[in-house]
Amino acid sequence: MALFGALFLALLAGAQAELPGCKIRITSKALELVKQEGLRFLEQELETITIPDLRGREGHFYYNISEVKVMELQLTSSELHFQPEQELMLQINNGSLGLRFRRQLLYWFFYDGGYINASAEGVSIHTALQLSRDPTGRIKVSNVSCQASVSRMHAAFGGTFKKVYEFLSMFITSGMRFLLNQQICPVLYHAGTVLLNSLLDTVPVRSAVDELVGIDYSLVKDPVASASSLDMEFRGAFFPLAEGNWSLRNRAVEPQLPEEERMVYVAFSEFFFDSAMESYFQAGALKLSLVGAKVPHDLDMLLRATYFGNIILLSPAVIDSPLKLELQVTAPPRCTIKPSGTTISVTASVTIALVPPDQPEVKLSSMTMDARLSAKMALQGKVLRTQLDLRRFRIYSNQSALESLALIPLQAPLKTMLQIGVMPMLNERTWRGVQIPLPEGIDFVREVVTNHAGFLTIGADLHFAKGLREVIEKNRPANTGDPRAPSAPPPSMAAV
């Protein structure tokens, strides 16, 4: 019974789990590029370290070390890699820091002062970023663990009391090394939990696509790291802005990401595109009405000839009224993704009527249109674009098979009208595209689209269109606080 109960609970949890409409995988091949940009940012952050003044007394000697500044940072040996549980690990070994500080020495009545250069060598930093989903569904750096140490320091003392400084150098450099050790980890913690999170705040979560429809990219669960990749699963659902709480149940095939050859992969299921089309349908956008001069002249003449028998029976005041051609999608279009390509099926009603001025319109005919569009997806920068092409088209009457035969002469002109008048309007909108969940300043390049059964994947490489520093400074919170404030985690406890 216990086994049966556990199995039942597992099946219930699986049934209630929300399927993602979009997945993103970042592979280890992207980490070298991320590391280069990240180290530049890290160097700039560590150069902001402020070390407290160091004062002391040794016998009759009083010394004061102040105005310590990091002038140069070299991180020669570093490694960035994924690690299960810890998500992202950065290891820096044998780094070095160039320092400059002011020295002051008092011995009885003799005083000496000036500036001096020093170096900190054997800098070692091990830090891990824990990534998680916050209550709004946004990816966040939820924790930063850190260990840092400086193995040795050297100061080139000179001046009147050079011999005295050399005697005191052990006390001074040991004290400075202790203070430096205490400052590295708070700076890294602040950079991760505040500054990097300001970068992640630029990832769209729930935002407007246009005036009618929005997109929900909230994470459905925490990111999952393996030794070679980081996987993120997003809801990937569109919704009509007028109905913010509206949602479509995801019954599509879950997209898969089996590959790791490129820097990054994005997968979209049929649900992603179905939710977009249903949202526009719910918003009332999938209809078109052409009246009078907007109806192509040749089509106007053909329609009047086709329905001449109906028109001739009308009153003379109505016969010459403007013609109206109305197309309205009757059910949400559906997307089908196969290895051979992507198609969209559309069913719409076509109504033909005369619109006499200041009088009710006179309906001549109503028919059903079935169309099949081919769709080609492209990812440019961080925008997913779609190009549509009308492949199959037919119209038929709901009244009788005989009337459907009479509509055959309208097939070609109506298809031409759709290709010339309607498809360009659709493609103008679909080519504007929708942004995928990437931070500001990062784009996709050299993308390749691959169709599968029920979903498609896009493999690409990453490109930093803007530096991390530029994006973070632009989005830096108004009050980030002091990275050395007491609210920061304890500094590294590495031995001095």
Tab-separated table of C-alpha atoms in Angstrom:
chain	number	residue	atom	x	y	z
A	1	MET	CA	0.000	0.000	0.000
A	2	ALA	CA	2.822	2.385	0.808
A	3	LEU	CA	4.348	1.806	-2.637
A	4	PHE	CA	0.969	2.342	-4.280
A	5	GLY	CA	0.471	5.598	-2.325
A	6	ALA	CA	3.902	6.897	-3.298
A	7	LEU	CA	3.256	6.065	-6.941
A	8	PHE	CA	-0.132	7.810	-6.817
A	9	LEU	CA	1.401	10.964	-5.311
A	10	ALA	CA	4.144	10.966	-7.942
A	11	LEU	CA	1.584	10.677	-10.735
A	12	LEU	CA	-0.525	13.430	-9.170
A	13	ALA	CA	2.473	15.752	-8.892
A	14	GLY	CA	3.398	15.037	-12.514
A	15	ALA	CA	-0.155	15.768	-13.650
A	16	GLN	CA	-0.153	19.107	-11.835
A	17	ALA	CA	3.328	20.171	-12.956
A	18	GLU	CA	3.231	23.016	-15.443
A	19	LEU	CA	4.840	22.292	-18.785
A	20	PRO	CA	7.160	24.948	-20.199
A	21	GLY	CA	6.429	26.549	-23.558
A	22	CYS	CA	10.021	27.772	-23.864
A	23	LYS	CA	13.348	26.389	-22.682
A	24	ILE	CA	16.849	27.852	-22.770
A	25	ARG	CA	20.093	25.931	-22.311
A	26	ILE	CA	23.415	27.690	-21.783
A	27	THR	CA	26.274	25.306	-22.420
A	28	SER	CA	29.828	25.252	-21.143
A	29	LYS	CA	30.949	26.540	-24.563
A	30	ALA	CA	29.437	29.921	-23.630
A	31	LEU	CA	31.366	30.172	-20.375
A	32	GLU	CA	34.666	31.241	-21.933
A	33	LEU	CA	32.968	34.279	-23.484
A	34	VAL	CA	31.049	34.977	-20.274
A	35	LYS	CA	34.256	34.599	-18.252
A	36	GLN	CA	36.125	37.169	-20.348
A	37	GLU	CA	33.400	39.746	-19.898
A	38	GLY	CA	32.830	38.778	-16.273
A	39	LEU	CA	36.506	39.087	-15.318
A	40	ARG	CA	36.645	42.590	-16.781
A	41	PHE	CA	33.682	43.505	-14.618
A	42	LEU	CA	35.157	41.751	-11.571
A	43	GLU	CA	38.490	43.550	-11.956
A	44	GLN	CA	36.675	46.890	-12.004
A	45	GLU	CA	34.728	45.963	-8.881
A	46	LEU	CA	37.785	44.782	-6.945
A	47	GLU	CA	39.576	47.997	-7.828
A	48	THR	CA	36.951	49.805	-5.715
A	49	ILE	CA	38.133	48.064	-2.540
A	50	THR	CA	38.783	50.545	0.259
A	51	ILE	CA	41.089	49.315	3.002
A	52	PRO	CA	40.861	50.939	6.457
A	53	ASP	CA	43.834	52.841	7.841
A	54	LEU	CA	46.438	50.730	9.595
A	55	ARG	CA	47.932	52.258	12.748
A	56	GLY	CA	50.349	50.739	15.223
A	57	ARG	CA	53.257	51.095	17.582
A	58	GLU	CA	56.406	49.075	17.908
A	59	GLY	CA	58.617	50.322	20.708
A	60	HIS	CA	59.155	54.052	20.186
A	61	PHE	CA	58.037	53.841	16.565
A	62	TYR	CA	54.505	54.989	15.623
A	63	TYR	CA	53.296	54.212	12.138
A	64	ASN	CA	50.185	54.981	10.133
A	65	ILE	CA	49.293	53.477	6.733
A	66	SER	CA	46.408	55.288	5.013
A	67	GLU	CA	44.825	56.061	1.633
A	68	VAL	CA	45.320	52.491	0.418
A	69	LYS	CA	44.115	52.113	-3.157
A	70	VAL	CA	44.112	49.221	-5.618
A	71	MET	CA	45.936	50.470	-8.703
A	72	GLU	CA	46.222	47.289	-10.755
A	73	LEU	CA	44.678	43.820	-10.755
A	74	GLN	CA	45.879	40.792	-12.688
A	75	LEU	CA	43.798	37.623	-12.713
A	76	THR	CA	46.083	35.388	-14.723
A	77	SER	CA	44.626	31.964	-13.935
A	78	SER	CA	40.847	31.558	-13.757
A	79	GLU	CA	38.164	28.973	-14.437
A	80	LEU	CA	34.392	29.336	-14.760
A	81	HIS	CA	32.269	26.199	-14.818
A	82	PHE	CA	28.856	24.795	-13.989
A	83	GLN	CA	28.487	22.670	-10.909
A	84	PRO	CA	25.354	20.852	-9.782
A	85	GLU	CA	23.802	22.373	-6.640
A	86	GLN	CA	26.088	25.432	-6.758
A	87	GLU	CA	25.050	26.443	-10.311
A	88	LEU	CA	28.060	28.595	-11.319
A	89	MET	CA	31.583	28.388	-9.923
A	90	LEU	CA	34.434	30.878	-10.427
A	91	GLN	CA	37.955	29.993	-9.328
A	92	ILE	CA	40.877	32.431	-9.521
A	93	ASN	CA	44.385	31.377	-8.565
A	94	ASN	CA	47.753	33.156	-8.376
A	95	GLY	CA	46.303	36.603	-9.010
A	96	SER	CA	48.063	39.797	-7.994
A	97	LEU	CA	47.131	43.271	-6.835
A	98	GLY	CA	49.111	46.471	-7.219
A	99	LEU	CA	48.580	48.862	-4.279
A	100	ARG	CA	49.565	52.415	-3.434
A	101	PHE	CA	49.335	53.911	0.039
A	102	ARG	CA	50.554	56.760	2.212
A	103	ARG	CA	53.099	56.046	4.948
A	104	GLN	CA	53.701	58.059	8.107
A	105	LEU	CA	56.335	57.272	10.740
A	106	LEU	CA	57.088	59.060	14.019
A	107	TYR	CA	60.177	58.188	16.092
A	108	TRP	CA	60.643	60.477	19.042
A	109	PHE	CA	60.775	63.881	17.317
A	110	PHE	CA	61.608	62.584	13.858
A	111	TYR	CA	58.820	62.326	11.257
A	112	ASP	CA	58.808	60.685	7.824
A	113	GLY	CA	55.977	60.440	5.290
A	114	GLY	CA	55.203	59.852	1.623
A	115	TYR	CA	53.576	57.449	-0.792
A	116	ILE	CA	54.749	53.953	-1.610
A	117	ASN	CA	53.800	51.118	-3.963
A	118	ALA	CA	53.119	47.581	-2.788
A	119	SER	CA	52.015	44.309	-4.319
A	120	ALA	CA	49.762	41.527	-3.068
A	121	GLU	CA	50.546	38.178	-4.629
A	122	GLY	CA	49.028	34.725	-4.559
A	123	VAL	CA	45.492	36.117	-4.644
A	124	SER	CA	43.041	33.212	-4.560
A	125	ILE	CA	39.271	33.584	-4.951
A	126	HIS	CA	36.703	30.772	-4.984
A	127	THR	CA	33.107	31.951	-5.367
A	128	ALA	CA	29.834	30.253	-6.276
A	129	LEU	CA	26.594	31.828	-7.512
A	130	GLN	CA	23.329	30.135	-6.564
A	131	LEU	CA	20.565	30.832	-9.108
A	132	SER	CA	16.895	30.417	-8.314
A	133	ARG	CA	13.368	31.492	-9.222
A	134	ASP	CA	11.978	34.381	-7.177
A	135	PRO	CA	8.237	34.742	-6.304
A	136	THR	CA	7.573	36.688	-9.534
A	137	GLY	CA	9.158	33.957	-11.675
A	138	ARG	CA	12.333	35.931	-12.393
A	139	ILE	CA	15.781	34.324	-12.335
A	140	LYS	CA	17.865	35.722	-9.489
A	141	VAL	CA	21.239	35.286	-7.817
A	142	SER	CA	19.904	34.063	-4.485
A	143	ASN	CA	23.214	33.441	-2.736
A	144	VAL	CA	26.935	33.997	-3.153
A	145	SER	CA	29.466	31.870	-1.276
A	146	CYS	CA	33.055	33.044	-1.236
A	147	GLN	CA	36.530	32.177	-0.007
A	148	ALA	CA	39.404	34.555	-0.677
A	149	SER	CA	42.985	34.854	0.497
A	150	VAL	CA	46.212	36.715	-0.220
A	151	SER	CA	49.275	34.575	0.429
A	152	ARG	CA	51.976	37.261	0.550
A	153	MET	CA	52.613	40.983	0.270
A	154	HIS	CA	55.668	43.047	-0.545
A	155	ALA	CA	56.257	46.775	-0.051
A	156	ALA	CA	59.280	48.635	-1.428
A	157	PHE	CA	60.036	51.043	1.420
A	158	GLY	CA	62.497	53.888	0.937
A	159	GLY	CA	63.343	57.301	2.342
A	160	THR	CA	65.077	58.427	5.521
A	161	PHE	CA	63.767	55.555	7.640
A	162	LYS	CA	64.179	52.809	5.082
A	163	LYS	CA	65.922	50.502	7.558
A	164	VAL	CA	63.217	51.150	10.145
A	165	TYR	CA	60.448	50.379	7.652
A	166	GLU	CA	62.194	47.171	6.672
A	167	PHE	CA	62.170	46.230	10.345
A	168	LEU	CA	58.460	47.076	10.600
A	169	SER	CA	57.467	45.663	7.208
A	170	MET	CA	56.440	42.306	8.633
A	171	PHE	CA	53.901	43.940	10.952
A	172	ILE	CA	52.650	46.369	8.310
A	173	THR	CA	52.279	43.918	5.431
A	174	SER	CA	50.697	41.262	7.663
A	175	GLY	CA	48.138	43.795	8.846
A	176	MET	CA	47.426	44.977	5.325
A	177	ARG	CA	47.076	41.407	4.095
A	178	PHE	CA	44.585	40.677	6.873
A	179	LEU	CA	42.500	43.766	5.982
A	180	LEU	CA	42.624	42.955	2.266
A	181	ASN	CA	41.394	39.419	2.904
A	182	GLN	CA	38.422	40.878	4.782
A	183	GLN	CA	37.396	43.136	1.892
A	184	ILE	CA	37.349	40.829	-1.166
A	185	CYS	CA	34.311	38.657	-0.369
A	186	PRO	CA	31.936	41.503	0.646
A	187	VAL	CA	32.682	43.174	-2.693
A	188	LEU	CA	31.937	39.944	-4.554
A	189	TYR	CA	28.747	39.382	-2.556
A	190	HIS	CA	27.542	42.890	-3.416
A	191	ALA	CA	28.473	42.415	-7.087
A	192	GLY	CA	26.464	39.176	-7.253
A	193	THR	CA	23.360	39.878	-5.190
A	194	VAL	CA	22.937	43.535	-6.148
A	195	LEU	CA	24.726	44.384	-9.373
A	196	LEU	CA	24.274	41.103	-11.283
A	197	ASN	CA	20.648	40.987	-10.162
A	198	SER	CA	20.159	44.439	-11.666
A	199	LEU	CA	21.339	42.898	-14.948
A	200	LEU	CA	18.913	39.967	-14.545
A	201	ASP	CA	16.131	42.497	-13.916
A	202	THR	CA	16.413	43.403	-17.630
A	203	VAL	CA	15.172	39.910	-18.606
A	204	PRO	CA	11.485	40.291	-19.584
A	205	VAL	CA	9.155	38.283	-17.346
A	206	ARG	CA	5.639	39.569	-17.979
A	207	SER	CA	5.590	42.368	-20.524
A	208	ALA	CA	3.554	43.815	-23.380
A	209	VAL	CA	4.313	42.687	-26.930
A	210	ASP	CA	2.077	45.343	-28.492
A	211	GLU	CA	-1.127	47.187	-27.609
A	212	LEU	CA	-3.167	43.956	-27.601
A	213	VAL	CA	-1.057	41.078	-26.318
A	214	GLY	CA	1.568	40.379	-23.676
A	215	ILE	CA	4.055	37.571	-23.048
A	216	ASP	CA	4.734	35.657	-19.826
A	217	TYR	CA	8.301	34.377	-19.484
A	218	SER	CA	8.188	33.520	-15.786
A	219	LEU	CA	10.232	30.493	-14.763
A	220	VAL	CA	8.154	27.440	-13.915
A	221	LYS	CA	10.902	26.096	-11.622
A	222	ASP	CA	14.436	26.845	-10.451
A	223	PRO	CA	17.254	26.651	-13.017
A	224	VAL	CA	18.965	23.264	-13.151
A	225	ALA	CA	22.721	22.948	-13.566
A	226	SER	CA	24.676	19.931	-14.745
A	227	ALA	CA	28.407	19.626	-15.232
A	228	SER	CA	28.085	20.928	-18.806
A	229	SER	CA	25.021	23.181	-18.985
A	230	LEU	CA	22.425	25.332	-17.246
A	231	ASP	CA	18.779	24.711	-18.194
A	232	MET	CA	15.924	27.166	-17.638
A	233	GLU	CA	12.238	26.451	-18.227
A	234	PHE	CA	9.869	29.347	-18.924
A	235	ARG	CA	6.081	29.451	-19.094
A	236	GLY	CA	6.327	30.937	-22.605
A	237	ALA	CA	2.665	31.918	-22.858
A	238	PHE	CA	1.028	34.901	-24.546
A	239	PHE	CA	-2.078	36.539	-23.097
A	240	PRO	CA	-4.501	39.323	-24.118
A	241	LEU	CA	-3.668	42.498	-22.189
A	242	ALA	CA	-7.342	43.198	-21.573
A	243	GLU	CA	-7.581	39.875	-19.711
A	244	GLY	CA	-4.447	39.724	-17.610
A	245	ASN	CA	-5.540	36.587	-15.738
A	246	TRP	CA	-6.454	34.665	-18.894
A	247	SER	CA	-4.413	31.556	-19.559
A	248	LEU	CA	-4.391	28.684	-22.029
A	249	ARG	CA	-3.708	25.170	-20.803
A	250	ASN	CA	-0.513	23.709	-22.185
A	251	ARG	CA	-1.251	20.321	-23.741
A	252	ALA	CA	1.577	20.416	-26.268
A	253	VAL	CA	4.648	18.199	-26.447
A	254	GLU	CA	7.305	19.375	-24.000
A	255	PRO	CA	10.302	20.805	-25.923
A	256	GLN	CA	13.604	18.983	-25.491
A	257	LEU	CA	17.192	20.223	-25.595
A	258	PRO	CA	19.458	17.243	-26.239
A	259	GLU	CA	22.349	19.141	-27.845
A	260	GLU	CA	25.343	20.989	-26.391
A	261	GLU	CA	27.469	21.837	-29.436
A	262	ARG	CA	26.551	25.555	-29.529
A	263	MET	CA	26.819	28.188	-26.823
A	264	VAL	CA	23.070	28.417	-26.280
A	265	TYR	CA	19.876	26.649	-27.360
A	266	VAL	CA	16.281	27.864	-27.248
A	267	ALA	CA	13.288	25.562	-27.724
A	268	PHE	CA	9.670	26.559	-28.396
A	269	SER	CA	6.722	24.176	-28.291
A	270	GLU	CA	3.544	24.409	-30.376
A	271	PHE	CA	1.894	25.841	-27.254
A	272	PHE	CA	4.094	28.953	-27.482
A	273	PHE	CA	2.696	29.826	-30.907
A	274	ASP	CA	-0.837	28.571	-30.171
A	275	SER	CA	-1.078	30.861	-27.149
A	276	ALA	CA	-0.016	33.816	-29.317
A	277	MET	CA	-2.706	33.141	-31.929
A	278	GLU	CA	-5.385	32.454	-29.328
A	279	SER	CA	-4.502	35.672	-27.505
A	280	TYR	CA	-4.929	37.726	-30.671
A	281	PHE	CA	-8.162	35.848	-31.348
A	282	GLN	CA	-9.449	36.654	-27.850
A	283	ALA	CA	-8.401	40.301	-28.344
A	284	GLY	CA	-10.567	40.486	-31.487
A	285	ALA	CA	-7.644	41.217	-33.796
A	286	LEU	CA	-8.139	38.365	-36.295
A	287	LYS	CA	-10.648	40.016	-38.582
A	288	LEU	CA	-10.540	42.270	-41.609
A	289	SER	CA	-13.222	44.379	-43.264
A	290	LEU	CA	-12.832	45.908	-46.751
A	291	VAL	CA	-15.484	48.364	-47.918
A	292	GLY	CA	-15.930	50.228	-51.172
A	293	ALA	CA	-12.658	51.390	-52.710
A	294	LYS	CA	-10.631	49.117	-50.397
A	295	VAL	CA	-11.985	46.073	-52.257
A	296	PRO	CA	-9.743	45.471	-55.311
A	297	HIS	CA	-11.540	46.629	-58.465
A	298	ASP	CA	-11.281	43.327	-60.340
A	299	LEU	CA	-12.526	41.411	-57.304
A	300	ASP	CA	-15.396	43.859	-56.873
A	301	MET	CA	-16.523	43.276	-60.458
A	302	LEU	CA	-16.205	39.497	-60.128
A	303	LEU	CA	-18.210	39.418	-56.888
A	304	ARG	CA	-20.986	41.564	-58.367
A	305	ALA	CA	-21.116	39.269	-61.424
A	306	THR	CA	-21.185	36.155	-59.229
A	307	TYR	CA	-24.068	37.448	-57.151
A	308	PHE	CA	-25.800	39.305	-59.980
A	309	GLY	CA	-28.928	37.187	-59.508
A	310	ASN	CA	-29.194	38.314	-55.876
A	311	ILE	CA	-28.319	41.948	-56.579
A	312	ILE	CA	-30.805	42.400	-59.469
A	313	LEU	CA	-33.698	41.572	-57.125
A	314	LEU	CA	-32.801	44.415	-54.773
A	315	SER	CA	-34.165	47.941	-54.957
A	316	PRO	CA	-32.388	50.360	-57.357
A	317	ALA	CA	-31.142	52.402	-54.379
A	318	VAL	CA	-29.176	49.400	-53.093
A	319	ILE	CA	-27.855	47.897	-56.333
A	320	ASP	CA	-25.010	50.395	-56.749
A	321	SER	CA	-24.061	50.504	-53.040
A	322	PRO	CA	-20.441	49.931	-52.017
A	323	LEU	CA	-19.443	46.304	-51.663
A	324	LYS	CA	-18.198	44.968	-48.347
A	325	LEU	CA	-15.915	41.961	-47.943
A	326	GLU	CA	-15.417	40.800	-44.359
A	327	LEU	CA	-13.081	38.060	-43.159
A	328	GLN	CA	-13.277	36.901	-39.560
A	329	VAL	CA	-11.395	34.010	-38.007
A	330	THR	CA	-13.983	31.785	-36.323
A	331	ALA	CA	-11.668	29.709	-34.102
A	332	PRO	CA	-8.140	30.201	-32.777
A	333	PRO	CA	-5.577	29.162	-35.438
A	334	ARG	CA	-3.413	26.193	-34.586
A	335	CYS	CA	0.279	25.581	-35.147
A	336	THR	CA	1.721	22.217	-36.194
A	337	ILE	CA	5.477	21.674	-36.020
A	338	LYS	CA	6.982	18.720	-37.862
A	339	PRO	CA	10.533	17.935	-38.984
A	340	SER	CA	9.404	18.872	-42.515
A	341	GLY	CA	8.251	22.362	-41.482
A	342	THR	CA	5.834	24.503	-39.509
A	343	THR	CA	2.266	25.137	-40.630
A	344	ILE	CA	-0.609	27.211	-39.272
A	345	SER	CA	-4.215	26.210	-39.938
A	346	VAL	CA	-6.850	28.952	-40.102
A	347	THR	CA	-10.629	28.751	-40.485
A	348	ALA	CA	-12.540	31.956	-41.166
A	349	SER	CA	-15.935	33.146	-42.331
A	350	VAL	CA	-16.153	35.280	-45.468
A	351	THR	CA	-19.143	37.579	-45.690
A	352	ILE	CA	-20.060	39.538	-48.822
A	353	ALA	CA	-22.577	42.341	-48.488
A	354	LEU	CA	-23.745	45.649	-49.934
A	355	VAL	CA	-23.541	48.692	-47.676
A	356	PRO	CA	-26.070	51.328	-48.749
A	357	PRO	CA	-25.596	54.739	-47.078
A	358	ASP	CA	-27.678	55.233	-43.947
A	359	GLN	CA	-29.298	51.826	-44.326
A	360	PRO	CA	-28.656	48.371	-42.898
A	361	GLU	CA	-26.206	46.313	-44.938
A	362	VAL	CA	-27.591	43.679	-47.259
A	363	LYS	CA	-25.814	40.314	-47.032
A	364	LEU	CA	-25.264	38.604	-50.373
A	365	SER	CA	-23.447	35.490	-49.219
A	366	SER	CA	-21.569	33.861	-46.372
A	367	MET	CA	-18.968	31.174	-46.884
A	368	THR	CA	-16.202	29.392	-44.998
A	369	MET	CA	-12.520	29.716	-45.794
A	370	ASP	CA	-9.854	27.172	-44.850
A	371	ALA	CA	-6.251	28.273	-45.236
A	372	ARG	CA	-2.916	26.739	-44.433
A	373	LEU	CA	0.108	28.956	-43.936
A	374	SER	CA	3.731	27.931	-43.815
A	375	ALA	CA	5.820	29.634	-41.140
A	376	LYS	CA	9.569	30.171	-41.084
A	377	MET	CA	11.137	31.238	-37.795
A	378	ALA	CA	14.278	33.321	-37.428
A	379	LEU	CA	16.078	34.578	-34.342
A	380	GLN	CA	17.838	37.914	-34.839
A	381	GLY	CA	19.597	39.504	-31.897
A	382	LYS	CA	17.156	38.530	-29.169
A	383	VAL	CA	13.968	38.826	-31.258
A	384	LEU	CA	12.071	35.794	-32.591
A	385	ARG	CA	10.576	36.672	-35.980
A	386	THR	CA	8.140	34.780	-38.208
A	387	GLN	CA	7.611	34.906	-41.985
A	388	LEU	CA	4.253	33.560	-43.205
A	389	ASP	CA	3.332	32.293	-46.664
A	390	LEU	CA	-0.109	31.245	-47.926
A	391	ARG	CA	0.157	27.654	-49.168
A	392	ARG	CA	-3.353	26.167	-49.364
A	393	PHE	CA	-6.684	27.931	-49.682
A	394	ARG	CA	-10.237	26.898	-50.309
A	395	ILE	CA	-13.715	28.334	-49.822
A	396	TYR	CA	-16.976	26.443	-49.559
A	397	SER	CA	-20.595	27.118	-48.693
A	398	ASN	CA	-22.234	25.995	-45.514
A	399	GLN	CA	-25.580	25.930	-47.328
A	400	SER	CA	-25.174	23.388	-50.108
A	401	ALA	CA	-22.692	21.552	-52.281
A	402	LEU	CA	-24.211	23.261	-55.334
A	403	GLU	CA	-23.365	26.692	-53.953
A	404	SER	CA	-19.843	25.476	-53.185
A	405	LEU	CA	-19.439	24.609	-56.870
A	406	ALA	CA	-20.608	28.098	-57.780
A	407	LEU	CA	-17.837	29.545	-55.585
A	408	ILE	CA	-15.037	27.851	-57.518
A	409	PRO	CA	-14.477	30.907	-59.790
A	410	LEU	CA	-13.844	33.011	-56.639
A	411	GLN	CA	-11.034	30.789	-55.354
A	412	ALA	CA	-8.212	32.283	-57.394
A	413	PRO	CA	-9.205	35.982	-57.031
A	414	LEU	CA	-9.745	35.662	-53.275
A	415	LYS	CA	-6.411	33.866	-52.848
A	416	THR	CA	-4.686	36.617	-54.833
A	417	MET	CA	-6.390	39.231	-52.675
A	418	LEU	CA	-5.130	37.477	-49.530
A	419	GLN	CA	-1.590	37.206	-50.892
A	420	ILE	CA	-1.459	40.838	-52.005
A	421	GLY	CA	-3.597	42.575	-49.396
A	422	VAL	CA	-3.651	40.491	-46.223
A	423	MET	CA	-0.370	38.559	-45.995
A	424	PRO	CA	1.839	41.694	-46.105
A	425	MET	CA	-0.092	43.110	-43.118
A	426	LEU	CA	0.307	39.855	-41.206
A	427	ASN	CA	4.007	39.608	-41.997
A	428	GLU	CA	4.596	43.209	-41.017
A	429	ARG	CA	3.395	42.297	-37.539
A	430	THR	CA	4.962	38.851	-37.215
A	431	TRP	CA	8.324	40.114	-38.486
A	432	ARG	CA	8.430	42.684	-35.697
A	433	GLY	CA	8.706	39.601	-33.544
A	434	VAL	CA	8.807	39.054	-29.813
A	435	GLN	CA	11.785	39.313	-27.490
A	436	ILE	CA	13.061	36.128	-25.897
A	437	PRO	CA	14.182	36.115	-22.230
A	438	LEU	CA	17.766	37.350	-22.447
A	439	PRO	CA	19.415	40.163	-20.444
A	440	GLU	CA	20.056	43.527	-22.041
A	441	GLY	CA	23.327	43.736	-23.968
A	442	ILE	CA	23.442	40.026	-24.950
A	443	ASP	CA	22.388	38.895	-28.434
A	444	PHE	CA	22.297	35.680	-30.458
A	445	VAL	CA	24.438	35.272	-33.575
A	446	ARG	CA	24.898	32.516	-36.184
A	447	GLU	CA	21.583	30.905	-35.281
A	448	VAL	CA	20.311	27.655	-36.837
A	449	VAL	CA	16.628	26.615	-36.623
A	450	THR	CA	15.769	22.904	-36.436
A	451	ASN	CA	12.238	21.478	-36.505
A	452	HIS	CA	11.225	18.442	-34.453
A	453	ALA	CA	7.932	16.689	-33.791
A	454	GLY	CA	5.912	19.194	-31.778
A	455	PHE	CA	8.643	21.769	-31.109
A	456	LEU	CA	11.543	23.601	-32.712
A	457	THR	CA	15.009	24.446	-31.421
A	458	ILE	CA	17.376	27.271	-32.265
A	459	GLY	CA	21.089	26.829	-31.667
A	460	ALA	CA	23.243	29.949	-31.605
A	461	ASP	CA	26.309	31.645	-30.213
A	462	LEU	CA	26.312	34.578	-27.811
A	463	HIS	CA	27.527	38.090	-28.503
A	464	PHE	CA	27.944	40.936	-26.024
A	465	ALA	CA	26.514	43.961	-27.826
A	466	LYS	CA	27.195	45.966	-24.642
A	467	GLY	CA	29.660	45.404	-21.834
A	468	LEU	CA	28.444	44.188	-18.456
A	469	ARG	CA	29.638	47.396	-16.833
A	470	GLU	CA	27.657	49.548	-19.275
A	471	VAL	CA	24.410	47.627	-18.732
A	472	ILE	CA	24.813	47.399	-14.959
A	473	GLU	CA	25.595	51.102	-14.594
A	474	LYS	CA	22.511	51.907	-16.671
A	475	ASN	CA	20.287	49.706	-14.469
A	476	ARG	CA	22.099	50.119	-11.148
A	477	PRO	CA	19.636	50.479	-8.237
A	478	ALA	CA	19.427	53.992	-6.816
A	479	ASN	CA	20.785	52.920	-3.403
A	480	THR	CA	22.946	49.838	-3.719
A	481	GLY	CA	24.492	50.326	-0.316
A	482	ASP	CA	28.049	49.843	0.805
A	483	PRO	CA	29.438	46.442	-0.148
A	484	ARG	CA	31.344	46.456	3.122
A	485	ALA	CA	28.247	47.244	5.210
A	486	PRO	CA	27.334	44.949	8.122
A	487	SER	CA	24.410	43.543	6.109
A	488	ALA	CA	26.891	41.847	3.818
A	489	PRO	CA	27.883	38.258	4.626
A	490	PRO	CA	30.933	37.630	6.816
A	491	PRO	CA	34.250	38.110	5.021
A	492	SER	CA	36.398	35.193	4.067
A	493	MET	CA	37.921	33.410	7.021
A	494	ALA	CA	41.053	32.425	5.091
A	495	ALA	CA	44.126	32.225	7.239
A	496	VAL	CA	46.439	35.199	7.501
